[in-house]
GROMACS .gro file of C-alpha atoms in nm:
model
  285
    1UNK     CA    1  -3.402  -1.788  -0.605
    2UNK     CA    2  -3.132  -1.786  -0.335
    3UNK     CA    3  -2.781  -1.661  -0.402
    4UNK     CA    4  -2.505  -1.899  -0.304
    5UNK     CA    5  -2.265  -1.608  -0.342
    6UNK     CA    6  -2.336  -1.253  -0.448
    7UNK     CA    7  -2.152  -0.923  -0.456
    8UNK     CA    8  -2.274  -0.600  -0.611
    9UNK     CA    9  -1.919  -0.489  -0.678
   10UNK     CA   10  -1.573  -0.639  -0.664
   11UNK     CA   11  -1.340  -0.341  -0.680
   12UNK     CA   12  -0.966  -0.381  -0.663
   13UNK     CA   13  -0.684  -0.206  -0.843
   14UNK     CA   14  -0.312  -0.254  -0.794
   15UNK     CA   15  -0.054  -0.041  -0.973
   16UNK     CA   16   0.292  -0.196  -1.018
   17UNK     CA   17   0.614  -0.035  -1.138
   18UNK     CA   18   0.984  -0.123  -1.159
   19UNK     CA   19   0.917  -0.496  -1.117
   20UNK     CA   20   1.254  -0.674  -1.126
   21UNK     CA   21   1.445  -0.980  -1.012
   22UNK     CA   22   1.810  -0.896  -0.961
   23UNK     CA   23   2.150  -1.049  -0.884
   24UNK     CA   24   2.401  -0.824  -0.706
   25UNK     CA   25   2.757  -0.888  -0.585
   26UNK     CA   26   2.887  -0.829  -0.236
   27UNK     CA   27   2.940  -0.456  -0.184
   28UNK     CA   28   2.678  -0.337  -0.434
   29UNK     CA   29   2.473  -0.043  -0.306
   30UNK     CA   30   2.176   0.164  -0.416
   31UNK     CA   31   2.191   0.526  -0.309
   32UNK     CA   32   1.946   0.693  -0.070
   33UNK     CA   33   1.618   0.789  -0.236
   34UNK     CA   34   1.245   0.803  -0.173
   35UNK     CA   35   0.918   0.786  -0.367
   36UNK     CA   36   0.544   0.810  -0.289
   37UNK     CA   37   0.472   0.439  -0.342
   38UNK     CA   38   0.507   0.126  -0.130
   39UNK     CA   39   0.808  -0.090  -0.213
   40UNK     CA   40   0.842  -0.466  -0.162
   41UNK     CA   41   1.188  -0.621  -0.124
   42UNK     CA   42   1.230  -0.999  -0.101
   43UNK     CA   43   1.567  -1.163  -0.033
   44UNK     CA   44   1.591  -1.485  -0.235
   45UNK     CA   45   1.954  -1.560  -0.148
   46UNK     CA   46   2.245  -1.391   0.025
   47UNK     CA   47   2.210  -1.108   0.279
   48UNK     CA   48   2.082  -0.752   0.239
   49UNK     CA   49   2.098  -0.449   0.465
   50UNK     CA   50   1.808  -0.215   0.393
   51UNK     CA   51   1.824   0.122   0.565
   52UNK     CA   52   1.487   0.297   0.598
   53UNK     CA   53   1.489   0.629   0.780
   54UNK     CA   54   1.669   0.570   1.110
   55UNK     CA   55   1.615   0.191   1.102
   56UNK     CA   56   1.831  -0.080   0.944
   57UNK     CA   57   1.674  -0.414   0.847
   58UNK     CA   58   1.891  -0.724   0.796
   59UNK     CA   59   1.725  -0.951   0.539
   60UNK     CA   60   1.811  -1.320   0.506
   61UNK     CA   61   1.683  -1.567   0.241
   62UNK     CA   62   1.304  -1.586   0.254
   63UNK     CA   63   1.257  -1.250   0.432
   64UNK     CA   64   1.030  -0.976   0.296
   65UNK     CA   65   1.028  -0.604   0.372
   66UNK     CA   66   0.749  -0.360   0.284
   67UNK     CA   67   0.878  -0.002   0.277
   68UNK     CA   68   0.624   0.275   0.324
   69UNK     CA   69   0.615   0.557   0.069
   70UNK     CA   70   0.792   0.878   0.156
   71UNK     CA   71   1.074   0.722   0.361
   72UNK     CA   72   1.434   0.773   0.250
   73UNK     CA   73   1.594   0.431   0.204
   74UNK     CA   74   1.911   0.275   0.067
   75UNK     CA   75   2.033  -0.079  -0.002
   76UNK     CA   76   2.363  -0.250   0.074
   77UNK     CA   77   2.447  -0.606  -0.036
   78UNK     CA   78   2.660  -0.778   0.231
   79UNK     CA   79   2.672  -1.121   0.060
   80UNK     CA   80   2.618  -1.212  -0.307
   81UNK     CA   81   2.240  -1.193  -0.337
   82UNK     CA   82   1.937  -1.243  -0.556
   83UNK     CA   83   1.628  -1.038  -0.472
   84UNK     CA   84   1.287  -0.942  -0.603
   85UNK     CA   85   1.168  -0.583  -0.579
   86UNK     CA   86   0.884  -0.367  -0.706
   87UNK     CA   87   0.684  -0.053  -0.624
   88UNK     CA   88   0.309  -0.072  -0.579
   89UNK     CA   89  -0.004   0.116  -0.485
   90UNK     CA   90  -0.340  -0.029  -0.378
   91UNK     CA   91  -0.679   0.132  -0.441
   92UNK     CA   92  -0.874  -0.090  -0.198
   93UNK     CA   93  -0.902   0.128   0.111
   94UNK     CA   94  -0.921  -0.144   0.378
   95UNK     CA   95  -0.624  -0.336   0.237
   96UNK     CA   96  -0.431  -0.012   0.198
   97UNK     CA   97  -0.502   0.081   0.561
   98UNK     CA   98  -0.391  -0.262   0.684
   99UNK     CA   99  -0.057  -0.227   0.505
  100UNK     CA  100  -0.016   0.139   0.597
  101UNK     CA  101  -0.086   0.087   0.968
  102UNK     CA  102   0.281   0.003   1.034
  103UNK     CA  103   0.571   0.227   0.940
  104UNK     CA  104   0.753  -0.059   0.764
  105UNK     CA  105   0.673  -0.430   0.766
  106UNK     CA  106   0.945  -0.691   0.812
  107UNK     CA  107   0.817  -1.045   0.755
  108UNK     CA  108   1.054  -1.326   0.851
  109UNK     CA  109   1.002  -1.648   0.656
  110UNK     CA  110   0.984  -1.850   0.980
  111UNK     CA  111   0.699  -1.631   1.107
  112UNK     CA  112   0.483  -1.635   0.794
  113UNK     CA  113   0.618  -1.882   0.532
  114UNK     CA  114   0.312  -1.845   0.306
  115UNK     CA  115   0.436  -1.510   0.176
  116UNK     CA  116   0.778  -1.640   0.074
  117UNK     CA  117   0.610  -1.938  -0.100
  118UNK     CA  118   0.398  -1.703  -0.311
  119UNK     CA  119   0.701  -1.489  -0.401
  120UNK     CA  120   0.903  -1.797  -0.499
  121UNK     CA  121   0.612  -1.893  -0.728
  122UNK     CA  122   0.625  -1.544  -0.883
  123UNK     CA  123   0.999  -1.576  -0.945
  124UNK     CA  124   0.952  -1.922  -1.102
  125UNK     CA  125   0.670  -1.789  -1.319
  126UNK     CA  126   0.888  -1.500  -1.431
  127UNK     CA  127   1.175  -1.736  -1.521
  128UNK     CA  128   0.945  -1.972  -1.711
  129UNK     CA  129   0.802  -1.686  -1.918
  130UNK     CA  130   1.131  -1.508  -1.981
  131UNK     CA  131   1.163  -1.651  -2.333
  132UNK     CA  132   0.819  -1.522  -2.430
  133UNK     CA  133   0.906  -1.179  -2.294
  134UNK     CA  134   1.232  -1.168  -2.487
  135UNK     CA  135   1.052  -1.270  -2.809
  136UNK     CA  136   0.815  -0.977  -2.755
  137UNK     CA  137   0.510  -1.191  -2.834
  138UNK     CA  138   0.230  -0.951  -2.741
  139UNK     CA  139  -0.028  -1.220  -2.656
  140UNK     CA  140   0.213  -1.422  -2.438
  141UNK     CA  141   0.327  -1.104  -2.265
  142UNK     CA  142  -0.035  -1.004  -2.197
  143UNK     CA  143  -0.118  -1.346  -2.053
  144UNK     CA  144   0.194  -1.339  -1.839
  145UNK     CA  145   0.110  -0.994  -1.706
  146UNK     CA  146  -0.242  -1.111  -1.617
  147UNK     CA  147  -0.108  -1.418  -1.435
  148UNK     CA  148   0.154  -1.206  -1.261
  149UNK     CA  149  -0.114  -0.964  -1.146
  150UNK     CA  150  -0.305  -1.256  -0.991
  151UNK     CA  151   0.005  -1.367  -0.799
  152UNK     CA  152   0.075  -1.011  -0.682
  153UNK     CA  153  -0.286  -0.969  -0.568
  154UNK     CA  154  -0.262  -1.290  -0.364
  155UNK     CA  155   0.075  -1.181  -0.226
  156UNK     CA  156  -0.045  -0.839  -0.110
  157UNK     CA  157  -0.360  -0.992   0.038
  158UNK     CA  158  -0.135  -1.211   0.254
  159UNK     CA  159   0.084  -0.915   0.348
  160UNK     CA  160  -0.227  -0.726   0.459
  161UNK     CA  161  -0.351  -1.027   0.659
  162UNK     CA  162  -0.012  -1.065   0.826
  163UNK     CA  163  -0.004  -0.701   0.931
  164UNK     CA  164  -0.367  -0.711   1.043
  165UNK     CA  165  -0.287  -1.008   1.267
  166UNK     CA  166   0.011  -0.820   1.413
  167UNK     CA  167  -0.212  -0.519   1.474
  168UNK     CA  168  -0.477  -0.731   1.645
  169UNK     CA  169  -0.213  -0.883   1.871
  170UNK     CA  170  -0.097  -0.531   1.954
  171UNK     CA  171  -0.455  -0.420   2.019
  172UNK     CA  172  -0.496  -0.697   2.275
  173UNK     CA  173  -0.232  -0.518   2.478
  174UNK     CA  174  -0.399  -0.180   2.440
  175UNK     CA  175  -0.650  -0.022   2.672
  176UNK     CA  176  -1.001  -0.110   2.551
  177UNK     CA  177  -1.112   0.251   2.597
  178UNK     CA  178  -0.836   0.362   2.361
  179UNK     CA  179  -0.943   0.107   2.099
  180UNK     CA  180  -1.304   0.222   2.127
  181UNK     CA  181  -1.206   0.589   2.095
  182UNK     CA  182  -0.987   0.518   1.789
  183UNK     CA  183  -1.274   0.327   1.625
  184UNK     CA  184  -1.504   0.624   1.692
  185UNK     CA  185  -1.259   0.852   1.515
  186UNK     CA  186  -1.244   0.615   1.217
  187UNK     CA  187  -1.624   0.611   1.200
  188UNK     CA  188  -1.640   0.992   1.200
  189UNK     CA  189  -1.379   1.018   0.925
  190UNK     CA  190  -1.536   0.746   0.709
  191UNK     CA  191  -1.887   0.890   0.731
  192UNK     CA  192  -1.801   1.258   0.684
  193UNK     CA  193  -1.837   1.388   0.329
  194UNK     CA  194  -1.666   1.722   0.390
  195UNK     CA  195  -1.329   1.720   0.215
  196UNK     CA  196  -1.182   1.973   0.457
  197UNK     CA  197  -1.244   1.771   0.776
  198UNK     CA  198  -0.998   1.878   1.045
  199UNK     CA  199  -0.864   1.685   1.343
  200UNK     CA  200  -0.975   1.976   1.564
  201UNK     CA  201  -1.332   1.930   1.438
  202UNK     CA  202  -1.321   1.564   1.545
  203UNK     CA  203  -1.178   1.661   1.884
  204UNK     CA  204  -1.454   1.919   1.937
  205UNK     CA  205  -1.719   1.664   1.844
  206UNK     CA  206  -1.580   1.414   2.095
  207UNK     CA  207  -1.519   1.686   2.359
  208UNK     CA  208  -1.154   1.584   2.388
  209UNK     CA  209  -0.821   1.757   2.334
  210UNK     CA  210  -0.674   1.733   1.985
  211UNK     CA  211  -0.336   1.611   2.113
  212UNK     CA  212  -0.499   1.335   2.315
  213UNK     CA  213  -0.703   1.191   2.027
  214UNK     CA  214  -0.399   1.215   1.798
  215UNK     CA  215  -0.185   1.020   2.044
  216UNK     CA  216  -0.451   0.753   2.102
  217UNK     CA  217  -0.528   0.710   1.732
  218UNK     CA  218  -0.159   0.684   1.642
  219UNK     CA  219  -0.104   0.431   1.920
  220UNK     CA  220  -0.387   0.208   1.795
  221UNK     CA  221  -0.354   0.244   1.417
  222UNK     CA  222   0.012   0.337   1.368
  223UNK     CA  223  -0.076   0.656   1.179
  224UNK     CA  224  -0.210   0.997   1.276
  225UNK     CA  225  -0.576   1.098   1.226
  226UNK     CA  226  -0.461   1.358   0.973
  227UNK     CA  227  -0.279   1.094   0.767
  228UNK     CA  228  -0.585   0.871   0.785
  229UNK     CA  229  -0.810   1.155   0.667
  230UNK     CA  230  -0.579   1.218   0.372
  231UNK     CA  231  -0.572   0.848   0.283
  232UNK     CA  232  -0.954   0.824   0.289
  233UNK     CA  233  -0.993   1.132   0.068
  234UNK     CA  234  -0.730   1.004  -0.171
  235UNK     CA  235  -0.880   0.655  -0.202
  236UNK     CA  236  -1.227   0.800  -0.267
  237UNK     CA  237  -1.078   1.017  -0.540
  238UNK     CA  238  -0.888   0.726  -0.698
  239UNK     CA  239  -1.198   0.506  -0.694
  240UNK     CA  240  -1.406   0.770  -0.873
  241UNK     CA  241  -1.130   0.824  -1.128
  242UNK     CA  242  -1.103   0.451  -1.203
  243UNK     CA  243  -1.465   0.338  -1.180
  244UNK     CA  244  -1.656   0.630  -1.333
  245UNK     CA  245  -1.628   0.867  -1.628
  246UNK     CA  246  -1.707   1.170  -1.413
  247UNK     CA  247  -1.529   1.490  -1.509
  248UNK     CA  248  -1.279   1.656  -1.274
  249UNK     CA  249  -1.544   1.917  -1.195
  250UNK     CA  250  -1.795   1.642  -1.106
  251UNK     CA  251  -1.546   1.458  -0.885
  252UNK     CA  252  -1.433   1.772  -0.704
  253UNK     CA  253  -1.798   1.862  -0.639
  254UNK     CA  254  -1.884   1.511  -0.518
  255UNK     CA  255  -1.589   1.511  -0.279
  256UNK     CA  256  -1.675   1.866  -0.168
  257UNK     CA  257  -1.359   2.035  -0.293
  258UNK     CA  258  -1.391   2.406  -0.362
  259UNK     CA  259  -1.292   2.361  -0.726
  260UNK     CA  260  -1.145   2.117  -0.977
  261UNK     CA  261  -0.816   2.306  -0.944
  262UNK     CA  262  -0.817   2.253  -0.565
  263UNK     CA  263  -0.889   1.883  -0.617
  264UNK     CA  264  -0.609   1.849  -0.874
  265UNK     CA  265  -0.361   2.026  -0.645
  266UNK     CA  266  -0.453   1.796  -0.354
  267UNK     CA  267  -0.427   1.482  -0.569
  268UNK     CA  268  -0.092   1.572  -0.722
  269UNK     CA  269   0.053   1.662  -0.380
  270UNK     CA  270  -0.036   1.316  -0.249
  271UNK     CA  271   0.058   1.105  -0.554
  272UNK     CA  272   0.305   1.315  -0.756
  273UNK     CA  273   0.073   1.282  -1.058
  274UNK     CA  274  -0.235   1.474  -1.177
  275UNK     CA  275  -0.578   1.304  -1.156
  276UNK     CA  276  -0.610   1.313  -1.536
  277UNK     CA  277  -0.271   1.146  -1.580
  278UNK     CA  278  -0.358   0.890  -1.310
  279UNK     CA  279  -0.682   0.798  -1.490
  280UNK     CA  280  -0.506   0.778  -1.827
  281UNK     CA  281  -0.227   0.560  -1.684
  282UNK     CA  282  -0.460   0.311  -1.519
  283UNK     CA  283  -0.777   0.305  -1.725
  284UNK     CA  284  -0.927   0.430  -2.049
  285UNK     CA  285  -1.301   0.474  -2.102
   0.00000   0.00000   0.00000
């Protein structure tokens, strides 16, 4: 027997919250705030000014902006507008890294029209199913949510591909020695089981100064080694919480935390939610 296609595991989990399609008049604003999750904002019509940190993005119809978690941001409508917005988190580590590698991602429709096409399909799907949602038919709502999840998965896959392509173009302009060094650092982080891995430990192993490897890694990947270490630890923890029935003690031991309490403190600091609450919110055994 020969497999035509085979995979031992297809693991992917996307958490969505505050999914909404909105109309807002000229002059409407949303005050400065921040949250730990990614946020997607798509301008369907009109014009939107989105301030994120010290940057201001001007969105026109068909443009998409991915806002990284943790950044203060605020919205100003400068022409009557319709827009789609939602918060999300991705468990797949490689996809998460691809999206996280840039501070914020502005995607103009003219540069990557496939993304706007998918979002328009989501909006149309939402409008078509609005009657079912208002009738509160549980089966229709469940089917709609499943279909919506498929669209969102396809959308975020395209966002990740777009950003990966931008990163590869950037890498072509980087020194090849810097790219090689950054990939070495990634390999060390990904293959180290110790939960308390330090950037200084990596620097000592490579016989280089900590500041140098931090600067090179940030230049290549758009994030510091410390942030990458935290993201790897967090994604391993989320995967164990969602794909196993291991206890908190078992997970903390497997990830080499000193205790379940230490693991819970780390997890809540990164996600604003306890590991038990995260598991309960996303999956029930």
